[in-house]
PDB file of C-alpha atoms in Angstrom:
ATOM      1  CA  UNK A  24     -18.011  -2.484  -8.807  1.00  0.00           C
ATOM      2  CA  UNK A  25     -15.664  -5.182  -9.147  1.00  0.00           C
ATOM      3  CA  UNK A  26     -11.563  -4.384  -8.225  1.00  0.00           C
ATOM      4  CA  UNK A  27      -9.184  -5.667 -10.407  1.00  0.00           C
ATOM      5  CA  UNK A  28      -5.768  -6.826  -8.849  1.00  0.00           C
ATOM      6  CA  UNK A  29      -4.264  -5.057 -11.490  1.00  0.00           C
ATOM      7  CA  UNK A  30      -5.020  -2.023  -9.653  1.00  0.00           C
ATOM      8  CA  UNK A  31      -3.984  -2.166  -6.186  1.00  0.00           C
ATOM      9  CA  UNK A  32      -0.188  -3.852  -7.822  1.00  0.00           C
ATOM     10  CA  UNK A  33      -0.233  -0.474  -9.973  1.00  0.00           C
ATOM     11  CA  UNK A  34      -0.639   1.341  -6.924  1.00  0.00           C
ATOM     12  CA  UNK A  35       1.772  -0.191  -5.041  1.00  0.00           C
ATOM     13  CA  UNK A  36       4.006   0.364  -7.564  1.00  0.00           C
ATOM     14  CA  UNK A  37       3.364   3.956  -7.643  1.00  0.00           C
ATOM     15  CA  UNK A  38       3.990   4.495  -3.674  1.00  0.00           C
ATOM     16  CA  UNK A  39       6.983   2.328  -4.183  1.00  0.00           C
ATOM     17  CA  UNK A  40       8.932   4.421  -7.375  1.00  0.00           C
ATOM     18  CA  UNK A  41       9.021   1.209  -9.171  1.00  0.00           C
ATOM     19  CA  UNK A  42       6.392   1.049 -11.916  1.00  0.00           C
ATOM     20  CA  UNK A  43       8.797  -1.456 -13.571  1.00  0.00           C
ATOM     21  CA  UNK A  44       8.554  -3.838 -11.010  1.00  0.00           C
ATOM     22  CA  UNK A  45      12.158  -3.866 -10.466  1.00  0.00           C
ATOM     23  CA  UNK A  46      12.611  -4.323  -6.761  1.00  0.00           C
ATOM     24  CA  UNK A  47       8.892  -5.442  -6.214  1.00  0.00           C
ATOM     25  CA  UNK A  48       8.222  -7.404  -9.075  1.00  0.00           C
ATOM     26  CA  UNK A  49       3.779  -7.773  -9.519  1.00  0.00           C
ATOM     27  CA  UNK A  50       4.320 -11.865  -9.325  1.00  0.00           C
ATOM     28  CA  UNK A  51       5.894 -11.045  -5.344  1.00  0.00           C
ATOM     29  CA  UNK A  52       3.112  -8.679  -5.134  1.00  0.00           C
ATOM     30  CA  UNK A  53       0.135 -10.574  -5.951  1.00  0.00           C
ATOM     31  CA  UNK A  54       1.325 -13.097  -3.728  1.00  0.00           C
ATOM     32  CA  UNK A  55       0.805 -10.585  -0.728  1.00  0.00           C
ATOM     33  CA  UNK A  56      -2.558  -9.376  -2.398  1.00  0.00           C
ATOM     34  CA  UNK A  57      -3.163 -12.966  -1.951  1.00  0.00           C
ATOM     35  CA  UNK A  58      -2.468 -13.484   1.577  1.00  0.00           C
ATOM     36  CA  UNK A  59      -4.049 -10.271   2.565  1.00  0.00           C
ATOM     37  CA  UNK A  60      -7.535 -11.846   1.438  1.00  0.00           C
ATOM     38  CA  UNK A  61      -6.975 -14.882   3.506  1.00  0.00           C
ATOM     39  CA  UNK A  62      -6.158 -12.619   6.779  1.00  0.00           C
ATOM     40  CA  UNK A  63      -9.409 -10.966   5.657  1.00  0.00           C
ATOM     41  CA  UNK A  64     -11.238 -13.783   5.743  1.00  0.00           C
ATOM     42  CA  UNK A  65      -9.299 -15.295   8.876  1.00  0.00           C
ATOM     43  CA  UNK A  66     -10.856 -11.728  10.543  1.00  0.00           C
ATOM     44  CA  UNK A  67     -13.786 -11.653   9.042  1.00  0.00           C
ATOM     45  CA  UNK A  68     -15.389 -14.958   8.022  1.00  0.00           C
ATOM     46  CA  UNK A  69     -18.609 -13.508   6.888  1.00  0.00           C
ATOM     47  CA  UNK A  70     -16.803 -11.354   4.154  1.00  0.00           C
ATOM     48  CA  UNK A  71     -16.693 -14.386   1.887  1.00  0.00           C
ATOM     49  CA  UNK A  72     -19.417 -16.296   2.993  1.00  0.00           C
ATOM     50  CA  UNK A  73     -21.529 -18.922   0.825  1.00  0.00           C
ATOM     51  CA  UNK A  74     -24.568 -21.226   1.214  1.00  0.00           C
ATOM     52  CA  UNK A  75     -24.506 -24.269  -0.295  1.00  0.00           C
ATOM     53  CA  UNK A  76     -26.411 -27.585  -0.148  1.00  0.00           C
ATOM     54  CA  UNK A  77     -23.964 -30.405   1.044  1.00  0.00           C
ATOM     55  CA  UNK A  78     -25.168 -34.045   1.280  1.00  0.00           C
ATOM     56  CA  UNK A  79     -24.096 -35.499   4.922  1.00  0.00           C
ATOM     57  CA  UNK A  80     -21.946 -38.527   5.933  1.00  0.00           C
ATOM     58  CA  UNK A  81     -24.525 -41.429   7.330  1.00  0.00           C
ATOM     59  CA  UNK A  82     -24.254 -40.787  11.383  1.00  0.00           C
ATOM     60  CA  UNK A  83     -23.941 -38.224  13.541  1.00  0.00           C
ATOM     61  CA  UNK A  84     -20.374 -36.779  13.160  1.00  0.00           C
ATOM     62  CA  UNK A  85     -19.704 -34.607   9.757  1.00  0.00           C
ATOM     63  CA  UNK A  86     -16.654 -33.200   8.584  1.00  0.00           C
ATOM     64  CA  UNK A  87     -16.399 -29.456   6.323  1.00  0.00           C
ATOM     65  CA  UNK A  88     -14.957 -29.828   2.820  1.00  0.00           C
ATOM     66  CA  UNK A  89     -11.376 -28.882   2.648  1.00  0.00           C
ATOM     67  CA  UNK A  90     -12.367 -25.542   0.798  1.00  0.00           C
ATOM     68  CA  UNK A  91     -14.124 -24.356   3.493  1.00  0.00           C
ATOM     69  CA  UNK A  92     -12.398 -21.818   6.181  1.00  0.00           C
ATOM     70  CA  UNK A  93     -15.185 -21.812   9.280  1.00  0.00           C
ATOM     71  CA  UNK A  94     -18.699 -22.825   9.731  1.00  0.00           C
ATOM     72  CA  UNK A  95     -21.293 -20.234  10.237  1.00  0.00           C
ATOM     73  CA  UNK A  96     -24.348 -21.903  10.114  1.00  0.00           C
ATOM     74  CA  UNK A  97     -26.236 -24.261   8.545  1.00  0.00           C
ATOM     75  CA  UNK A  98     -30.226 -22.785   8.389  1.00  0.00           C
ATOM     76  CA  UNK A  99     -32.227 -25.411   7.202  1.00  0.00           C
ATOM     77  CA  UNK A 100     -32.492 -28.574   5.588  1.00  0.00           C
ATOM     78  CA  UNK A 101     -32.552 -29.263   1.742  1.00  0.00           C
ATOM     79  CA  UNK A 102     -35.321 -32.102   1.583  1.00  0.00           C
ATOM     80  CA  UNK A 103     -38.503 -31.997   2.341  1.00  0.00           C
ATOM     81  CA  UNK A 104     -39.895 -29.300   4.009  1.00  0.00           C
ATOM     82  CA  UNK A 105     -36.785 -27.593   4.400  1.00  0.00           C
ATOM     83  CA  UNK A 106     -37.272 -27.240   7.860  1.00  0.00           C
ATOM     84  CA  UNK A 107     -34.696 -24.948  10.266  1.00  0.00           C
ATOM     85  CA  UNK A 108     -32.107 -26.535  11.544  1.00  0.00           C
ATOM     86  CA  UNK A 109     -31.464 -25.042  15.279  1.00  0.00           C
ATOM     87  CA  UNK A 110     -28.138 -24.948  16.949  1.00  0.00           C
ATOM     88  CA  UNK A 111     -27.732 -26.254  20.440  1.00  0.00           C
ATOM     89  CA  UNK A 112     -25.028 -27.417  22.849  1.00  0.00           C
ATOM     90  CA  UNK A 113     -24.294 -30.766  22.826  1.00  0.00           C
ATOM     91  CA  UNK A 114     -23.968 -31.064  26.928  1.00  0.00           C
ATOM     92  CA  UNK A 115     -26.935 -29.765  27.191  1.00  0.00           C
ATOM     93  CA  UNK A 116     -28.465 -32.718  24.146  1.00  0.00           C
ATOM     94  CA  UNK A 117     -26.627 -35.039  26.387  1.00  0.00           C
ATOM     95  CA  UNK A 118     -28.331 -34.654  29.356  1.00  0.00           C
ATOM     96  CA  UNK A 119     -31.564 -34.325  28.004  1.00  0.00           C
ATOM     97  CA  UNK A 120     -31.128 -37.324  25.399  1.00  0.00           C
ATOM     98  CA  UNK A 121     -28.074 -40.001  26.575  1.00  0.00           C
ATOM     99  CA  UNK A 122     -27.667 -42.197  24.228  1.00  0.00           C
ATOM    100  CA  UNK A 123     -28.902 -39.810  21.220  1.00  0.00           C
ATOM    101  CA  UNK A 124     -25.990 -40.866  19.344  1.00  0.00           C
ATOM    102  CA  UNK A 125     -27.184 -44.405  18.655  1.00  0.00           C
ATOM    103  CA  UNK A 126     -31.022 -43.328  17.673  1.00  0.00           C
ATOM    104  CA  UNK A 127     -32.148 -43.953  14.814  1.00  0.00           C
ATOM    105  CA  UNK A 128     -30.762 -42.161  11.980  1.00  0.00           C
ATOM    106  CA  UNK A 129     -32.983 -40.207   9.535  1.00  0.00           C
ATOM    107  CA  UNK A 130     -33.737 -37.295   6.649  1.00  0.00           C
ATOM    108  CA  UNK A 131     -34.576 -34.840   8.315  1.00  0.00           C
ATOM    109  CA  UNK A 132     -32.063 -33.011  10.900  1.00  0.00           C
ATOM    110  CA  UNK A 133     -33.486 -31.101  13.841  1.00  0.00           C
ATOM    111  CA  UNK A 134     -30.442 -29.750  15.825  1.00  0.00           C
ATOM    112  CA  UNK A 135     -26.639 -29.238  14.826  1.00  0.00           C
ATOM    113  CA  UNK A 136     -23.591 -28.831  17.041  1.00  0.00           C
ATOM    114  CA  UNK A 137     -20.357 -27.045  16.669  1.00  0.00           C
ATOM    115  CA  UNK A 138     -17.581 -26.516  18.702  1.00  0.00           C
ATOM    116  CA  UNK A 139     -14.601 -23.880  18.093  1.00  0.00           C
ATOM    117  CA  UNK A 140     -12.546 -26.445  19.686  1.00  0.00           C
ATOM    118  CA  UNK A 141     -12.952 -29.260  16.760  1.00  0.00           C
ATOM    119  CA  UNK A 142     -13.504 -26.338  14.083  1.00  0.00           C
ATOM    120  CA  UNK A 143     -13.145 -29.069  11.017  1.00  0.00           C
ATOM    121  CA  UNK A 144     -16.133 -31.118  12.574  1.00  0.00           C
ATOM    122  CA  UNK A 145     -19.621 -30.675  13.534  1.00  0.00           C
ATOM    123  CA  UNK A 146     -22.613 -32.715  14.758  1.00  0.00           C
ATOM    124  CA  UNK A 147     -26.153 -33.889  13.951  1.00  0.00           C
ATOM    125  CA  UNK A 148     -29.202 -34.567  15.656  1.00  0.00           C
ATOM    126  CA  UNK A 149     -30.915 -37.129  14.861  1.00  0.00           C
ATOM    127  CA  UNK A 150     -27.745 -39.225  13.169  1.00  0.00           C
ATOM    128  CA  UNK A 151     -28.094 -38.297   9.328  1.00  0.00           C
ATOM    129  CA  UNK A 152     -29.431 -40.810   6.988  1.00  0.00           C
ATOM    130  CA  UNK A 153     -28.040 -41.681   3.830  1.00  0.00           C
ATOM    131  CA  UNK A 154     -28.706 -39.021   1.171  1.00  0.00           C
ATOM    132  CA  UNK A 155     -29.411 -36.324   4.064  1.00  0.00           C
ATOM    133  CA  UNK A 156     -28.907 -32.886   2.741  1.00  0.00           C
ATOM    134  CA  UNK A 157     -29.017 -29.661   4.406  1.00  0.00           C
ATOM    135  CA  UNK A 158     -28.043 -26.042   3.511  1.00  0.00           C
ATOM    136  CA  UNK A 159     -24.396 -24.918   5.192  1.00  0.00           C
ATOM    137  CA  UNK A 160     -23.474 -21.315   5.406  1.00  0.00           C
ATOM    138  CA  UNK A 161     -19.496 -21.016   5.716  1.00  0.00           C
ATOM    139  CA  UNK A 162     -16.835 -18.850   5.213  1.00  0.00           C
ATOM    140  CA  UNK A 163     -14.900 -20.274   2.229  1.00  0.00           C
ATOM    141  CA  UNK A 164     -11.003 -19.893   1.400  1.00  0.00           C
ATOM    142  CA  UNK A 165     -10.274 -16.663  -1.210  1.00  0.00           C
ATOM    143  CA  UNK A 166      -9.522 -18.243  -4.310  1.00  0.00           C
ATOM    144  CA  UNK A 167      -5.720 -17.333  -5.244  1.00  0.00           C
ATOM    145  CA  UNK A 168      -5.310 -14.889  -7.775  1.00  0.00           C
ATOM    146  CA  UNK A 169      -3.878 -15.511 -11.381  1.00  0.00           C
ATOM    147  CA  UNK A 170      -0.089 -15.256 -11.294  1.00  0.00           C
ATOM    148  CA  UNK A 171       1.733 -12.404 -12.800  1.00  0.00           C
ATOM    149  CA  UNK A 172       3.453 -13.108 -16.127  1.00  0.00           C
ATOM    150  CA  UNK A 173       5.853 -10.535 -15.733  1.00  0.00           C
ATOM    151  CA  UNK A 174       7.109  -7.640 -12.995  1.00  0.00           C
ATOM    152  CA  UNK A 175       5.128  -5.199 -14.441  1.00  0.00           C
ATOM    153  CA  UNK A 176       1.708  -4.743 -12.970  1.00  0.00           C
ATOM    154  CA  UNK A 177      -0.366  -4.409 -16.675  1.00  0.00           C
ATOM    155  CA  UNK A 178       0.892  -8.556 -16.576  1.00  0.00           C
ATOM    156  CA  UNK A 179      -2.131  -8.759 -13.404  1.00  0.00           C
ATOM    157  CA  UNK A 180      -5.098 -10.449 -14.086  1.00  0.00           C
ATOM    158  CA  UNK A 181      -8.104 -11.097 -12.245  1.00  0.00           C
ATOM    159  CA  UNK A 182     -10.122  -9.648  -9.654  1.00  0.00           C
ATOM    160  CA  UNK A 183     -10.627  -9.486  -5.676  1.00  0.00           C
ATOM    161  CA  UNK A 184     -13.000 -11.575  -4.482  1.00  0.00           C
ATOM    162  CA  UNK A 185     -13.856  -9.548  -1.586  1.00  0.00           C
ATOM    163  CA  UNK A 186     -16.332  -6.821  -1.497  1.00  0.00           C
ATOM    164  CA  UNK A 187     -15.107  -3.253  -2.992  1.00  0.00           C
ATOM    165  CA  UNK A 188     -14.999  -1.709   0.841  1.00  0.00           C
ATOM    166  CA  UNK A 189     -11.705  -3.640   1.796  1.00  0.00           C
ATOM    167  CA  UNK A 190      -9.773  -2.125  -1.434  1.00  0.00           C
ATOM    168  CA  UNK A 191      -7.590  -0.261   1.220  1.00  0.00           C
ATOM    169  CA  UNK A 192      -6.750  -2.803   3.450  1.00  0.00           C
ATOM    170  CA  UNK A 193      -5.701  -5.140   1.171  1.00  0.00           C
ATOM    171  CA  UNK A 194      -3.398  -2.388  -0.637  1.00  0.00           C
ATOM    172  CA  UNK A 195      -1.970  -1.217   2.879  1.00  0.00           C
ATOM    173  CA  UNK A 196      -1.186  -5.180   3.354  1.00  0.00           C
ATOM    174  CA  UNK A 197       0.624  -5.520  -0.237  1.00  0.00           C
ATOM    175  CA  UNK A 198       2.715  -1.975   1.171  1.00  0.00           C
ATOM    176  CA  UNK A 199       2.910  -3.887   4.479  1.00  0.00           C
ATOM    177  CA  UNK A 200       4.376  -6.941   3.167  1.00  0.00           C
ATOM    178  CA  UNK A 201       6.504  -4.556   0.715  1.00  0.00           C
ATOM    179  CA  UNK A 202       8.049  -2.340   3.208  1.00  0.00           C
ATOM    180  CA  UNK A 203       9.037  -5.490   5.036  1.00  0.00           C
ATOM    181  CA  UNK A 204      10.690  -6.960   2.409  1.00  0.00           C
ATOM    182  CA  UNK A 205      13.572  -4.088   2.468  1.00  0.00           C
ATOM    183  CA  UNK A 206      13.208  -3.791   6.369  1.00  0.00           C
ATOM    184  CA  UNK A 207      17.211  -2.993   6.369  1.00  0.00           C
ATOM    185  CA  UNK A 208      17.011   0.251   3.987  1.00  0.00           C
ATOM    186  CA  UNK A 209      16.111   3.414   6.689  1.00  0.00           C
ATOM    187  CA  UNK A 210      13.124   4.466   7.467  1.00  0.00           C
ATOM    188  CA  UNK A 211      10.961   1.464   5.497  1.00  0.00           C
ATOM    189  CA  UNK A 212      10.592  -0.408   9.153  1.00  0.00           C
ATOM    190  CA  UNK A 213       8.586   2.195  10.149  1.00  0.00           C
ATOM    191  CA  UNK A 214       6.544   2.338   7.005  1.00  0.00           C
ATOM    192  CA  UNK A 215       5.938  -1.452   7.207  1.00  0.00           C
ATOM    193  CA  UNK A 216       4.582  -0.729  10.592  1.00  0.00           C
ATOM    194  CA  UNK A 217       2.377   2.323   9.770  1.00  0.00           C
ATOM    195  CA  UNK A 218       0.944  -0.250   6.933  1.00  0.00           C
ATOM    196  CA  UNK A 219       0.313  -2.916   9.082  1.00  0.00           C
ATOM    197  CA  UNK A 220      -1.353  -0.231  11.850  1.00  0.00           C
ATOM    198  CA  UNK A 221      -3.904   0.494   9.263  1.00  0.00           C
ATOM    199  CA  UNK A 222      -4.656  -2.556   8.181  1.00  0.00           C
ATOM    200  CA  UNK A 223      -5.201  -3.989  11.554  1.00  0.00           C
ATOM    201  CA  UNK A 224      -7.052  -0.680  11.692  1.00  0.00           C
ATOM    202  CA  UNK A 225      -9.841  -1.372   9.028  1.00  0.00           C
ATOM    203  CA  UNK A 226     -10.029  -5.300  10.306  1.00  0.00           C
ATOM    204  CA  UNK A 227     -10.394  -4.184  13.870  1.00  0.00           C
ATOM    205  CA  UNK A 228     -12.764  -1.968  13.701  1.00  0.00           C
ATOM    206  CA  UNK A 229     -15.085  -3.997  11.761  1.00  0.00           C
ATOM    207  CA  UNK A 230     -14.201  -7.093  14.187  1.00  0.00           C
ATOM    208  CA  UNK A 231     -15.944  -5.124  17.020  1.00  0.00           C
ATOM    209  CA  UNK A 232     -19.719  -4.907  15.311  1.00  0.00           C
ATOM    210  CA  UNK A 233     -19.931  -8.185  13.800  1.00  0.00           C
ATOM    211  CA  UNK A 234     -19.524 -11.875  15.267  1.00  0.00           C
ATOM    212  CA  UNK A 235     -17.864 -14.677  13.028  1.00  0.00           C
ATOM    213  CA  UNK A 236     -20.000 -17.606  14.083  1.00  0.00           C
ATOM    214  CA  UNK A 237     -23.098 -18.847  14.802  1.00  0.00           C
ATOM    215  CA  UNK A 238     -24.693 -18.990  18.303  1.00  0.00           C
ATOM    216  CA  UNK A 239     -26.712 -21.406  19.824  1.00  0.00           C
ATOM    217  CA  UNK A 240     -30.852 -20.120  19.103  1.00  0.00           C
TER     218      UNK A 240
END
């Protein structure tokens, strides 16, 4: 089942005595249902995860689209026989193959490289070919949400992108962000922080079963 924003603003507004959107207007609101889908993702990379086919720069070095958030994997290549594509260490490809840079470039790719350290980049082996294509699995940045049109959270339209499961953290981030906002009013620092406990909560605990990259075969 799909969760419309529309729902988690109403919500909020519910917990906060302000179905008007008086003091928490929905447009300030969907902008932390926003941002709590890209800490999400930040977490848990795999929770909006897609494979597509992406044609690679002639060479060894390749780049990720701006639209993508992390690298996971890249399976197999797109041509061909569609072959996996292994991942290995490039200090190790260095001293089993100096030089492997400058070999001959060509379709089909064997091994791929990727370092947390240059997260934007990642390597090839052999050097790609013109027209090379393989199949990348990454995490890819949450779409933003349609604005509001008004405070009022029946002006919310659209859905989250994430699965159904993280309905609760993402509302316990919007109260998070909420409580926050009117830190200086007693008692709502303490709020804000019993908000952000369970949000780091439901991202913690699923941060200790599941890894966010690949790892070398």
């Amino acid at each position: 089942m799909t969760v419309a924003a529309a729902t988690i603003i109403a919500d909020a507004h519910t917990i906060l005595f302000d179905p008007d959107g008086t003091r928490w207007p929905a447009t300030e609101l969907v902008g932390y249902l926003d941002l709590a889908q890209l800490k999400i993702v930040e977490a848990r990379p795999d929770q909006y995860a897609r494979v597509r086919e992406v044609t690679l720069a002639p060479g060894y070095r390749q780049t990720l689209a701006d639209d993508i958030y992390a690298l996971l994997d890249i399976p197999n290549n797109a041509t061909g026989q569609f072959k996996r594509i292994t991942k290995t260490d490039m200090v190790k490809l260095d001293m089993v193959l100096p030089g492997w840079r400058k070999r001959p470039a060509t379709v089909e790719i064997v091994h791929f490289m990727h370092n947390l350290n240059e997260p934007r980049s990642f390597y090839v082996y052999p050097p790609a070919q013109a027209g090379s294509k393989v199949e990348l699995l990454a995490a890819e940045y949450p779409p933003h949400l349609p604005a509001a049109t008004g405070p009022k959270a029946t002006s919310v339209t659209g859905n989250i992108v994430l699965g159904d499961k993280w309905r609760d953290a993402l509302f316990n981030f919007v109260m998070f962000k909420a409580y926050l906002k009117d830190a200086e009013y007693g008692g709502n620092p303490a709020l804000a922080a019993a908000y952000k406990d369970l949000f780091i909560q439901a991202t913690g605990v699923e941060l200790q079963t599941t890894t966010s990259n690949a790892s070398p075969d």
